[in-house]
PDB file of C-alpha atoms in Angstrom:
ATOM      1  CA  MET A   1      15.115   0.456  28.594  1.00  0.00           C
ATOM      2  CA  GLU A   2      14.568  -1.270  31.926  1.00  0.00           C
ATOM      3  CA  LYS A   3      10.885  -0.396  31.768  1.00  0.00           C
ATOM      4  CA  GLN A   4      10.621  -1.930  28.330  1.00  0.00           C
ATOM      5  CA  ARG A   5      11.772  -5.310  29.630  1.00  0.00           C
ATOM      6  CA  ASN A   6       8.651  -5.520  31.784  1.00  0.00           C
ATOM      7  CA  ILE A   7       6.703  -6.133  28.564  1.00  0.00           C
ATOM      8  CA  SER A   8       7.823  -9.121  26.506  1.00  0.00           C
ATOM      9  CA  GLU A   9       4.683  -9.371  24.386  1.00  0.00           C
ATOM     10  CA  PHE A  10       1.514  -7.524  23.467  1.00  0.00           C
ATOM     11  CA  ILE A  11      -2.061  -8.794  23.260  1.00  0.00           C
ATOM     12  CA  LEU A  12      -3.907  -7.732  20.103  1.00  0.00           C
ATOM     13  CA  LEU A  13      -7.613  -7.292  20.777  1.00  0.00           C
ATOM     14  CA  GLY A  14      -8.356  -7.879  17.095  1.00  0.00           C
ATOM     15  CA  LEU A  15     -11.452  -6.987  15.113  1.00  0.00           C
ATOM     16  CA  SER A  16     -14.203  -8.502  17.243  1.00  0.00           C
ATOM     17  CA  TYR A  17     -14.958 -10.484  20.395  1.00  0.00           C
ATOM     18  CA  ASP A  18     -17.669 -12.507  18.637  1.00  0.00           C
ATOM     19  CA  GLN A  19     -16.386 -15.914  17.481  1.00  0.00           C
ATOM     20  CA  ASN A  20     -18.880 -16.125  14.614  1.00  0.00           C
ATOM     21  CA  VAL A  21     -17.763 -12.732  13.350  1.00  0.00           C
ATOM     22  CA  GLU A  22     -14.138 -13.834  13.568  1.00  0.00           C
ATOM     23  CA  ILE A  23     -14.833 -17.005  11.571  1.00  0.00           C
ATOM     24  CA  PHE A  24     -16.578 -14.921   8.895  1.00  0.00           C
ATOM     25  CA  CYS A  25     -13.628 -12.496   8.862  1.00  0.00           C
ATOM     26  CA  PHE A  26     -11.185 -15.420   8.605  1.00  0.00           C
ATOM     27  CA  VAL A  27     -12.896 -16.744   5.465  1.00  0.00           C
ATOM     28  CA  LEU A  28     -13.249 -13.260   3.976  1.00  0.00           C
ATOM     29  CA  PHE A  29      -9.656 -12.124   4.580  1.00  0.00           C
ATOM     30  CA  LEU A  30      -8.204 -15.472   3.546  1.00  0.00           C
ATOM     31  CA  PHE A  31     -10.044 -15.099   0.232  1.00  0.00           C
ATOM     32  CA  CYS A  32      -8.873 -11.461  -0.052  1.00  0.00           C
ATOM     33  CA  TYR A  33      -5.257 -12.394   0.647  1.00  0.00           C
ATOM     34  CA  ILE A  34      -5.250 -15.261  -1.862  1.00  0.00           C
ATOM     35  CA  ALA A  35      -6.880 -12.988  -4.461  1.00  0.00           C
ATOM     36  CA  LEU A  36      -4.310 -10.280  -3.742  1.00  0.00           C
ATOM     37  CA  LEU A  37      -1.369 -12.666  -4.111  1.00  0.00           C
ATOM     38  CA  ALA A  38      -2.765 -14.301  -7.260  1.00  0.00           C
ATOM     39  CA  GLY A  39      -3.673 -10.988  -8.914  1.00  0.00           C
ATOM     40  CA  ASN A  40      -0.423  -9.197  -8.177  1.00  0.00           C
ATOM     41  CA  LEU A  41       1.743 -12.213  -9.032  1.00  0.00           C
ATOM     42  CA  LEU A  42      -0.101 -12.543 -12.344  1.00  0.00           C
ATOM     43  CA  ILE A  43       0.571  -8.862 -13.065  1.00  0.00           C
ATOM     44  CA  LEU A  44       4.261  -9.278 -12.179  1.00  0.00           C
ATOM     45  CA  VAL A  45       4.710 -12.355 -14.363  1.00  0.00           C
ATOM     46  CA  SER A  46       2.707 -10.860 -17.246  1.00  0.00           C
ATOM     47  CA  ILE A  47       4.768  -7.665 -17.271  1.00  0.00           C
ATOM     48  CA  ARG A  48       8.097  -9.450 -16.841  1.00  0.00           C
ATOM     49  CA  CYS A  49       7.342 -11.913 -19.657  1.00  0.00           C
ATOM     50  CA  SER A  50       6.210  -9.291 -22.165  1.00  0.00           C
ATOM     51  CA  PRO A  51       7.616  -6.158 -23.835  1.00  0.00           C
ATOM     52  CA  LEU A  52       5.418  -4.105 -21.477  1.00  0.00           C
ATOM     53  CA  PHE A  53       8.213  -4.179 -18.886  1.00  0.00           C
ATOM     54  CA  HIS A  54      10.173  -1.704 -21.022  1.00  0.00           C
ATOM     55  CA  GLN A  55       7.340   0.835 -20.886  1.00  0.00           C
ATOM     56  CA  PRO A  56       7.638   3.170 -17.867  1.00  0.00           C
ATOM     57  CA  MET A  57       3.995   2.835 -16.771  1.00  0.00           C
ATOM     58  CA  TYR A  58       4.193  -0.961 -16.562  1.00  0.00           C
ATOM     59  CA  TYR A  59       7.660  -0.825 -15.044  1.00  0.00           C
ATOM     60  CA  PHE A  60       6.208   1.211 -12.168  1.00  0.00           C
ATOM     61  CA  LEU A  61       3.135  -1.033 -12.039  1.00  0.00           C
ATOM     62  CA  SER A  62       5.351  -4.079 -11.506  1.00  0.00           C
ATOM     63  CA  HIS A  63       7.006  -2.351  -8.555  1.00  0.00           C
ATOM     64  CA  LEU A  64       3.589  -1.338  -7.196  1.00  0.00           C
ATOM     65  CA  SER A  65       2.452  -4.974  -7.326  1.00  0.00           C
ATOM     66  CA  SER A  66       5.603  -6.035  -5.475  1.00  0.00           C
ATOM     67  CA  MET A  67       4.928  -3.430  -2.794  1.00  0.00           C
ATOM     68  CA  ASP A  68       1.290  -4.544  -2.483  1.00  0.00           C
ATOM     69  CA  ILE A  69       2.418  -8.117  -1.824  1.00  0.00           C
ATOM     70  CA  CYS A  70       5.099  -7.133   0.708  1.00  0.00           C
ATOM     71  CA  TYR A  71       2.967  -4.486   2.423  1.00  0.00           C
ATOM     72  CA  THR A  72      -0.088  -6.683   2.950  1.00  0.00           C
ATOM     73  CA  SER A  73       2.036  -9.722   3.841  1.00  0.00           C
ATOM     74  CA  SER A  74       3.491  -7.801   6.781  1.00  0.00           C
ATOM     75  CA  ILE A  75       0.009  -7.702   8.364  1.00  0.00           C
ATOM     76  CA  THR A  76      -2.556 -10.072   6.833  1.00  0.00           C
ATOM     77  CA  PRO A  77      -1.038 -13.541   7.556  1.00  0.00           C
ATOM     78  CA  LYS A  78      -0.797 -12.668  11.252  1.00  0.00           C
ATOM     79  CA  LEU A  79      -4.397 -11.371  11.224  1.00  0.00           C
ATOM     80  CA  ILE A  80      -5.683 -14.522   9.513  1.00  0.00           C
ATOM     81  CA  GLY A  81      -3.869 -16.740  12.018  1.00  0.00           C
ATOM     82  CA  ASP A  82      -5.172 -14.744  14.973  1.00  0.00           C
ATOM     83  CA  LEU A  83      -8.768 -15.036  13.754  1.00  0.00           C
ATOM     84  CA  LEU A  84      -8.565 -18.804  14.214  1.00  0.00           C
ATOM     85  CA  GLY A  85      -6.585 -18.756  17.467  1.00  0.00           C
ATOM     86  CA  GLY A  86      -7.562 -17.885  21.001  1.00  0.00           C
ATOM     87  CA  THR A  87      -5.365 -15.230  22.592  1.00  0.00           C
ATOM     88  CA  LYS A  88      -3.837 -12.964  19.972  1.00  0.00           C
ATOM     89  CA  THR A  89      -0.307 -12.223  21.117  1.00  0.00           C
ATOM     90  CA  ILE A  90       2.772 -10.805  19.431  1.00  0.00           C
ATOM     91  CA  SER A  91       6.241 -10.539  20.918  1.00  0.00           C
ATOM     92  CA  TYR A  92       7.827  -7.152  21.489  1.00  0.00           C
ATOM     93  CA  GLY A  93      10.443  -7.763  18.792  1.00  0.00           C
ATOM     94  CA  ASN A  94       7.910  -8.964  16.216  1.00  0.00           C
ATOM     95  CA  CYS A  95       5.701  -5.986  17.060  1.00  0.00           C
ATOM     96  CA  MET A  96       8.530  -3.565  16.280  1.00  0.00           C
ATOM     97  CA  LEU A  97       9.356  -5.506  13.107  1.00  0.00           C
ATOM     98  CA  GLN A  98       5.734  -5.406  11.948  1.00  0.00           C
ATOM     99  CA  LEU A  99       5.504  -1.679  12.600  1.00  0.00           C
ATOM    100  CA  PHE A 100       8.703  -1.029  10.633  1.00  0.00           C
ATOM    101  CA  THR A 101       7.870  -3.230   7.633  1.00  0.00           C
ATOM    102  CA  MET A 102       4.332  -1.893   7.368  1.00  0.00           C
ATOM    103  CA  HIS A 103       5.482   1.723   7.273  1.00  0.00           C
ATOM    104  CA  PHE A 104       8.470   0.932   5.049  1.00  0.00           C
ATOM    105  CA  PHE A 105       6.499  -0.871   2.341  1.00  0.00           C
ATOM    106  CA  GLY A 106       3.520   1.470   2.737  1.00  0.00           C
ATOM    107  CA  GLY A 107       5.726   4.547   2.427  1.00  0.00           C
ATOM    108  CA  THR A 108       7.498   3.113  -0.612  1.00  0.00           C
ATOM    109  CA  GLU A 109       4.126   2.386  -2.224  1.00  0.00           C
ATOM    110  CA  ILE A 110       3.042   6.004  -1.677  1.00  0.00           C
ATOM    111  CA  PHE A 111       6.096   7.310  -3.525  1.00  0.00           C
ATOM    112  CA  ILE A 112       5.710   4.768  -6.342  1.00  0.00           C
ATOM    113  CA  LEU A 113       2.147   6.051  -6.846  1.00  0.00           C
ATOM    114  CA  THR A 114       3.659   9.538  -7.070  1.00  0.00           C
ATOM    115  CA  ALA A 115       6.146   8.329  -9.693  1.00  0.00           C
ATOM    116  CA  MET A 116       3.265   6.796 -11.660  1.00  0.00           C
ATOM    117  CA  ALA A 117       1.418  10.129 -11.586  1.00  0.00           C
ATOM    118  CA  PHE A 118       4.548  11.883 -12.892  1.00  0.00           C
ATOM    119  CA  ASP A 119       4.784   9.292 -15.658  1.00  0.00           C
ATOM    120  CA  ARG A 120       1.172   9.927 -16.698  1.00  0.00           C
ATOM    121  CA  TYR A 121       1.773  13.685 -16.599  1.00  0.00           C
ATOM    122  CA  ALA A 122       4.767  13.326 -18.930  1.00  0.00           C
ATOM    123  CA  ALA A 123       2.887  10.963 -21.273  1.00  0.00           C
ATOM    124  CA  ILE A 124      -0.218  13.149 -21.617  1.00  0.00           C
ATOM    125  CA  CYS A 125       1.092  16.694 -21.191  1.00  0.00           C
ATOM    126  CA  LYS A 126       4.530  16.255 -22.856  1.00  0.00           C
ATOM    127  CA  PRO A 127       3.936  13.478 -25.429  1.00  0.00           C
ATOM    128  CA  LEU A 128       6.687  14.611 -27.825  1.00  0.00           C
ATOM    129  CA  HIS A 129       9.316  14.563 -25.082  1.00  0.00           C
ATOM    130  CA  TYR A 130       7.916  11.566 -23.165  1.00  0.00           C
ATOM    131  CA  LEU A 131      10.614   9.035 -24.107  1.00  0.00           C
ATOM    132  CA  LEU A 132      13.307  11.572 -23.335  1.00  0.00           C
ATOM    133  CA  ILE A 133      11.778  12.519 -19.960  1.00  0.00           C
ATOM    134  CA  MET A 134      10.955   8.964 -18.861  1.00  0.00           C
ATOM    135  CA  ASN A 135      14.134   7.246 -20.001  1.00  0.00           C
ATOM    136  CA  ARG A 136      15.249   4.052 -18.262  1.00  0.00           C
ATOM    137  CA  THR A 137      17.766   5.817 -16.029  1.00  0.00           C
ATOM    138  CA  ARG A 138      15.142   8.241 -14.722  1.00  0.00           C
ATOM    139  CA  CYS A 139      12.713   5.371 -14.075  1.00  0.00           C
ATOM    140  CA  HIS A 140      15.361   3.571 -12.024  1.00  0.00           C
ATOM    141  CA  LEU A 141      16.119   6.763 -10.103  1.00  0.00           C
ATOM    142  CA  LEU A 142      12.426   7.341  -9.332  1.00  0.00           C
ATOM    143  CA  VAL A 143      12.055   3.804  -7.960  1.00  0.00           C
ATOM    144  CA  LEU A 144      15.255   4.246  -5.946  1.00  0.00           C
ATOM    145  CA  ALA A 145      13.879   7.530  -4.608  1.00  0.00           C
ATOM    146  CA  ALA A 146      10.654   5.731  -3.629  1.00  0.00           C
ATOM    147  CA  TRP A 147      12.624   3.153  -1.640  1.00  0.00           C
ATOM    148  CA  ALA A 148      14.663   5.934  -0.019  1.00  0.00           C
ATOM    149  CA  GLY A 149      11.438   7.771   0.853  1.00  0.00           C
ATOM    150  CA  GLY A 150      10.009   4.638   2.454  1.00  0.00           C
ATOM    151  CA  THR A 151      13.186   4.264   4.502  1.00  0.00           C
ATOM    152  CA  LEU A 152      13.153   7.887   5.652  1.00  0.00           C
ATOM    153  CA  HIS A 153       9.511   7.521   6.646  1.00  0.00           C
ATOM    154  CA  SER A 154       9.745   4.183   8.507  1.00  0.00           C
ATOM    155  CA  PHE A 155      12.917   4.589  10.563  1.00  0.00           C
ATOM    156  CA  PRO A 156      11.602   7.567  12.608  1.00  0.00           C
ATOM    157  CA  GLN A 157       8.443   5.539  13.335  1.00  0.00           C
ATOM    158  CA  LEU A 158      10.554   2.640  14.581  1.00  0.00           C
ATOM    159  CA  LEU A 159      12.826   4.869  16.676  1.00  0.00           C
ATOM    160  CA  MET A 160       9.839   6.563  18.329  1.00  0.00           C
ATOM    161  CA  ALA A 161       8.281   3.171  19.131  1.00  0.00           C
ATOM    162  CA  ILE A 162      11.504   1.670  20.495  1.00  0.00           C
ATOM    163  CA  GLN A 163      11.994   4.600  22.874  1.00  0.00           C
ATOM    164  CA  LEU A 164       8.534   4.193  24.434  1.00  0.00           C
ATOM    165  CA  PRO A 165       8.583   2.683  27.961  1.00  0.00           C
ATOM    166  CA  PHE A 166       6.034  -0.107  28.595  1.00  0.00           C
ATOM    167  CA  CYS A 167       5.495  -1.048  32.198  1.00  0.00           C
ATOM    168  CA  GLY A 168       1.800  -1.783  32.638  1.00  0.00           C
ATOM    169  CA  PRO A 169      -1.057  -2.692  30.257  1.00  0.00           C
ATOM    170  CA  ASN A 170      -0.023  -4.628  27.172  1.00  0.00           C
ATOM    171  CA  GLU A 171      -3.345  -4.819  25.293  1.00  0.00           C
ATOM    172  CA  LEU A 172      -3.367  -3.082  21.905  1.00  0.00           C
ATOM    173  CA  ASP A 173      -6.840  -2.214  20.638  1.00  0.00           C
ATOM    174  CA  HIS A 174      -6.007  -3.130  17.053  1.00  0.00           C
ATOM    175  CA  TYR A 175      -5.302  -6.127  14.850  1.00  0.00           C
ATOM    176  CA  PHE A 176      -1.676  -5.177  14.148  1.00  0.00           C
ATOM    177  CA  CYS A 177       1.113  -3.224  15.819  1.00  0.00           C
ATOM    178  CA  ASP A 178       1.016   0.447  14.934  1.00  0.00           C
ATOM    179  CA  ILE A 179       2.344   3.537  16.596  1.00  0.00           C
ATOM    180  CA  PHE A 180      -0.938   5.014  17.900  1.00  0.00           C
ATOM    181  CA  PRO A 181      -2.056   1.850  19.765  1.00  0.00           C
ATOM    182  CA  LEU A 182       1.442   1.657  21.271  1.00  0.00           C
ATOM    183  CA  LEU A 183       1.221   5.271  22.437  1.00  0.00           C
ATOM    184  CA  LYS A 184      -1.962   4.410  24.360  1.00  0.00           C
ATOM    185  CA  VAL A 185      -0.257   1.763  26.515  1.00  0.00           C
ATOM    186  CA  ALA A 186       3.082   3.530  26.999  1.00  0.00           C
ATOM    187  CA  CYS A 187       3.667   4.631  30.583  1.00  0.00           C
ATOM    188  CA  THR A 188       4.842   8.150  29.782  1.00  0.00           C
ATOM    189  CA  ASP A 189       3.515  11.398  28.379  1.00  0.00           C
ATOM    190  CA  THR A 190       3.183  10.739  24.636  1.00  0.00           C
ATOM    191  CA  TYR A 191       1.908  14.128  23.468  1.00  0.00           C
ATOM    192  CA  ILE A 192       5.158  15.145  21.720  1.00  0.00           C
ATOM    193  CA  THR A 193       5.533  11.709  20.158  1.00  0.00           C
ATOM    194  CA  GLY A 194       1.949  11.897  18.904  1.00  0.00           C
ATOM    195  CA  VAL A 195       2.649  15.262  17.264  1.00  0.00           C
ATOM    196  CA  LEU A 196       5.771  13.823  15.614  1.00  0.00           C
ATOM    197  CA  VAL A 197       3.766  10.858  14.291  1.00  0.00           C
ATOM    198  CA  VAL A 198       1.184  13.212  12.797  1.00  0.00           C
ATOM    199  CA  ALA A 199       3.987  15.316  11.285  1.00  0.00           C
ATOM    200  CA  ASN A 200       5.543  12.173   9.810  1.00  0.00           C
ATOM    201  CA  SER A 201       2.762   9.800   8.731  1.00  0.00           C
ATOM    202  CA  GLY A 202      -0.141  12.249   8.567  1.00  0.00           C
ATOM    203  CA  MET A 203       1.604  15.017   6.677  1.00  0.00           C
ATOM    204  CA  VAL A 204       3.351  12.588   4.307  1.00  0.00           C
ATOM    205  CA  ALA A 205      -0.040  11.107   3.385  1.00  0.00           C
ATOM    206  CA  LEU A 206      -1.723  14.520   3.084  1.00  0.00           C
ATOM    207  CA  VAL A 207       1.032  16.251   1.094  1.00  0.00           C
ATOM    208  CA  THR A 208       1.395  13.289  -1.265  1.00  0.00           C
ATOM    209  CA  PHE A 209      -2.369  13.162  -1.772  1.00  0.00           C
ATOM    210  CA  VAL A 210      -2.482  16.898  -2.574  1.00  0.00           C
ATOM    211  CA  VAL A 211       0.431  16.534  -5.039  1.00  0.00           C
ATOM    212  CA  LEU A 212      -1.295  13.602  -6.738  1.00  0.00           C
ATOM    213  CA  PHE A 213      -4.646  15.408  -6.811  1.00  0.00           C
ATOM    214  CA  VAL A 214      -3.133  18.545  -8.369  1.00  0.00           C
ATOM    215  CA  SER A 215      -1.181  16.510 -10.917  1.00  0.00           C
ATOM    216  CA  TYR A 216      -4.301  14.661 -12.064  1.00  0.00           C
ATOM    217  CA  VAL A 217      -6.268  17.921 -12.248  1.00  0.00           C
ATOM    218  CA  ILE A 218      -3.550  19.302 -14.557  1.00  0.00           C
ATOM    219  CA  ILE A 219      -3.637  16.108 -16.621  1.00  0.00           C
ATOM    220  CA  LEU A 220      -7.421  16.149 -16.974  1.00  0.00           C
ATOM    221  CA  PHE A 221      -7.378  19.864 -17.808  1.00  0.00           C
ATOM    222  CA  SER A 222      -4.837  19.274 -20.593  1.00  0.00           C
ATOM    223  CA  LEU A 223      -7.002  16.554 -22.182  1.00  0.00           C
ATOM    224  CA  ARG A 224      -9.264  19.153 -23.792  1.00  0.00           C
ATOM    225  CA  HIS A 225      -6.605  19.547 -26.510  1.00  0.00           C
ATOM    226  CA  HIS A 226      -6.587  15.821 -27.322  1.00  0.00           C
ATOM    227  CA  SER A 227      -8.724  13.854 -29.750  1.00  0.00           C
ATOM    228  CA  ALA A 228     -11.767  11.925 -28.526  1.00  0.00           C
ATOM    229  CA  GLU A 229      -9.861   8.620 -28.731  1.00  0.00           C
ATOM    230  CA  GLY A 230      -6.874  10.128 -26.907  1.00  0.00           C
ATOM    231  CA  ARG A 231      -9.149  11.494 -24.185  1.00  0.00           C
ATOM    232  CA  ARG A 232     -10.851   8.121 -23.775  1.00  0.00           C
ATOM    233  CA  LYS A 233      -7.566   6.239 -23.419  1.00  0.00           C
ATOM    234  CA  ALA A 234      -6.045   8.818 -21.052  1.00  0.00           C
ATOM    235  CA  LEU A 235      -9.183   8.968 -18.908  1.00  0.00           C
ATOM    236  CA  SER A 236      -9.204   5.174 -18.667  1.00  0.00           C
ATOM    237  CA  THR A 237      -5.619   5.095 -17.403  1.00  0.00           C
ATOM    238  CA  CYS A 238      -5.929   8.100 -15.094  1.00  0.00           C
ATOM    239  CA  GLY A 239      -9.263   6.857 -13.765  1.00  0.00           C
ATOM    240  CA  SER A 240      -7.539   3.682 -12.570  1.00  0.00           C
ATOM    241  CA  HIS A 241      -4.810   5.667 -10.844  1.00  0.00           C
ATOM    242  CA  ILE A 242      -7.260   8.067  -9.199  1.00  0.00           C
ATOM    243  CA  THR A 243      -9.339   5.157  -7.837  1.00  0.00           C
ATOM    244  CA  VAL A 244      -6.232   3.599  -6.260  1.00  0.00           C
ATOM    245  CA  VAL A 245      -5.190   6.940  -4.766  1.00  0.00           C
ATOM    246  CA  VAL A 246      -8.604   7.561  -3.182  1.00  0.00           C
ATOM    247  CA  LEU A 247      -8.880   4.019  -1.752  1.00  0.00           C
ATOM    248  CA  PHE A 248      -5.402   4.183  -0.266  1.00  0.00           C
ATOM    249  CA  PHE A 249      -5.015   7.790   0.864  1.00  0.00           C
ATOM    250  CA  GLY A 250      -8.518   8.532   2.163  1.00  0.00           C
ATOM    251  CA  PRO A 251      -8.399   6.036   5.062  1.00  0.00           C
ATOM    252  CA  SER A 252      -4.668   6.702   5.646  1.00  0.00           C
ATOM    253  CA  ILE A 253      -5.252  10.427   6.132  1.00  0.00           C
ATOM    254  CA  PHE A 254      -8.126   9.725   8.539  1.00  0.00           C
ATOM    255  CA  ALA A 255      -5.970   7.304  10.535  1.00  0.00           C
ATOM    256  CA  TYR A 256      -2.829   9.416  10.915  1.00  0.00           C
ATOM    257  CA  LEU A 257      -3.727  13.091  10.468  1.00  0.00           C
ATOM    258  CA  ARG A 258      -5.314  13.578  13.902  1.00  0.00           C
ATOM    259  CA  THR A 259      -4.595  13.307  17.602  1.00  0.00           C
ATOM    260  CA  PRO A 260      -3.514   9.819  18.795  1.00  0.00           C
ATOM    261  CA  ALA A 261      -6.934   8.780  20.105  1.00  0.00           C
ATOM    262  CA  SER A 262      -8.794   5.565  19.353  1.00  0.00           C
ATOM    263  CA  PHE A 263     -12.085   5.506  17.477  1.00  0.00           C
ATOM    264  CA  PRO A 264     -14.234   2.458  16.667  1.00  0.00           C
ATOM    265  CA  GLU A 265     -13.826   3.280  12.976  1.00  0.00           C
ATOM    266  CA  ASP A 266     -10.014   3.001  13.124  1.00  0.00           C
ATOM    267  CA  LYS A 267      -9.918  -0.734  12.461  1.00  0.00           C
ATOM    268  CA  ILE A 268     -12.426  -0.478   9.610  1.00  0.00           C
ATOM    269  CA  PHE A 269     -10.468   2.288   7.902  1.00  0.00           C
ATOM    270  CA  ALA A 270      -7.222   0.367   8.474  1.00  0.00           C
ATOM    271  CA  LEU A 271      -8.702  -2.580   6.579  1.00  0.00           C
ATOM    272  CA  PHE A 272      -9.043  -0.344   3.515  1.00  0.00           C
ATOM    273  CA  TYR A 273      -5.391   0.677   3.282  1.00  0.00           C
ATOM    274  CA  THR A 274      -3.919  -2.638   4.453  1.00  0.00           C
ATOM    275  CA  ILE A 275      -6.094  -5.206   2.626  1.00  0.00           C
ATOM    276  CA  VAL A 276      -8.917  -3.800   0.472  1.00  0.00           C
ATOM    277  CA  ALA A 277      -6.972  -1.258  -1.631  1.00  0.00           C
ATOM    278  CA  PRO A 278      -4.030  -3.620  -2.365  1.00  0.00           C
ATOM    279  CA  MET A 279      -6.504  -6.388  -3.285  1.00  0.00           C
ATOM    280  CA  PHE A 280      -8.364  -4.168  -5.773  1.00  0.00           C
ATOM    281  CA  ASN A 281      -5.205  -2.772  -7.384  1.00  0.00           C
ATOM    282  CA  PRO A 282      -4.847  -5.688  -9.863  1.00  0.00           C
ATOM    283  CA  LEU A 283      -8.513  -5.371 -10.872  1.00  0.00           C
ATOM    284  CA  ILE A 284      -8.394  -1.585 -11.157  1.00  0.00           C
ATOM    285  CA  TYR A 285      -5.260  -1.611 -13.331  1.00  0.00           C
ATOM    286  CA  THR A 286      -6.295  -4.468 -15.633  1.00  0.00           C
ATOM    287  CA  LEU A 287     -10.071  -4.364 -16.196  1.00  0.00           C
ATOM    288  CA  ARG A 288      -9.936  -1.431 -18.638  1.00  0.00           C
ATOM    289  CA  ASN A 289      -6.367  -1.942 -19.852  1.00  0.00           C
ATOM    290  CA  THR A 290      -6.269  -3.833 -23.146  1.00  0.00           C
ATOM    291  CA  GLU A 291      -2.471  -4.180 -23.225  1.00  0.00           C
ATOM    292  CA  MET A 292      -2.393  -5.635 -19.722  1.00  0.00           C
ATOM    293  CA  LYS A 293      -5.263  -8.031 -20.427  1.00  0.00           C
ATOM    294  CA  ASN A 294      -3.543  -9.270 -23.605  1.00  0.00           C
ATOM    295  CA  ALA A 295      -0.266  -9.842 -21.728  1.00  0.00           C
ATOM    296  CA  MET A 296      -2.052 -11.744 -18.953  1.00  0.00           C
ATOM    297  CA  ARG A 297      -4.009 -13.815 -21.478  1.00  0.00           C
ATOM    298  CA  LYS A 298      -0.756 -14.711 -23.243  1.00  0.00           C
ATOM    299  CA  VAL A 299       0.887 -15.832 -19.990  1.00  0.00           C
ATOM    300  CA  LEU A 300      -2.132 -17.942 -19.020  1.00  0.00           C
ATOM    301  CA  CYS A 301      -2.282 -19.549 -22.460  1.00  0.00           C
ATOM    302  CA  GLN A 302       1.438 -20.366 -22.360  1.00  0.00           C
ATOM    303  CA  THR A 303       1.027 -21.882 -18.891  1.00  0.00           C
ATOM    304  CA  LEU A 304      -1.891 -24.057 -19.968  1.00  0.00           C
ATOM    305  CA  PHE A 305      -0.058 -25.112 -23.146  1.00  0.00           C
ATOM    306  CA  SER A 306       3.024 -26.098 -21.127  1.00  0.00           C
ATOM    307  CA  LYS A 307       0.884 -28.245 -18.840  1.00  0.00           C
ATOM    308  CA  GLU A 308      -0.739 -29.992 -21.816  1.00  0.00           C
ATOM    309  CA  VAL A 309       2.675 -30.705 -23.361  1.00  0.00           C
ATOM    310  CA  ARG A 310       3.963 -32.219 -20.101  1.00  0.00           C
ATOM    311  CA  ASN A 311       0.848 -34.393 -19.777  1.00  0.00           C
TER     312      ASN A 311
END
């Protein structure tokens, strides 16, 4: 603990040393963050203000949108601010808080995606028993389990980071605080900690991805017994889910399922699972979803009508 007090803050090296590149990134990520907030908030309001909230798929989608907002907000505002500033610093306490919140919300999102896959499996493979399987109590329990899973995933990450001694370099070659960049500047042998991180983050991402992949293979295989219209609707829904899973899990597996070494591609891949995938989630889940588009259109029309009445 005495060694830790030698470091009161960390310097984040960020995405680039070129000021022009940073200005471009500032504009780009500010637009992405605003789009993410607007899209996910619109989904939340549309689901909450319509009967869709009582359908399991949209109930889980509302929680996924909440996680997208919280997860990205733990990283992106700091990144956007740093792109305009000079020295990118973060205090030790805020670094630990950022690491915890990122893994907590990210882990919870992973398990909510798993719950959504289970919901689609029940709807397509067990249609006659769907309402019985996905009753309201079970939906609540699945969301509670997702939050518990996020907690069980994030606390070990935080405990491993807190126990690291920092007594020398304090430059993190990243744009946010994560466990691998911290391992690089810790003044101790971090091999065992690195293995534990891979066992935690890497294996959680890999196992969840395999479970999701197998579940969607089973779903797609079972569609051969459905009508053409049923296959089209199911493929539209599952296609959205599969796109989200690939965008989120592909970069995550690359980032965490390996030895704790730094590669130039790390920051690029991190952008996919921290900003790009959450930003595209609203588009992916609404573009081909008629029910969702109708609910959003109704909310927008009511909002515009209310403004006209007040004026």
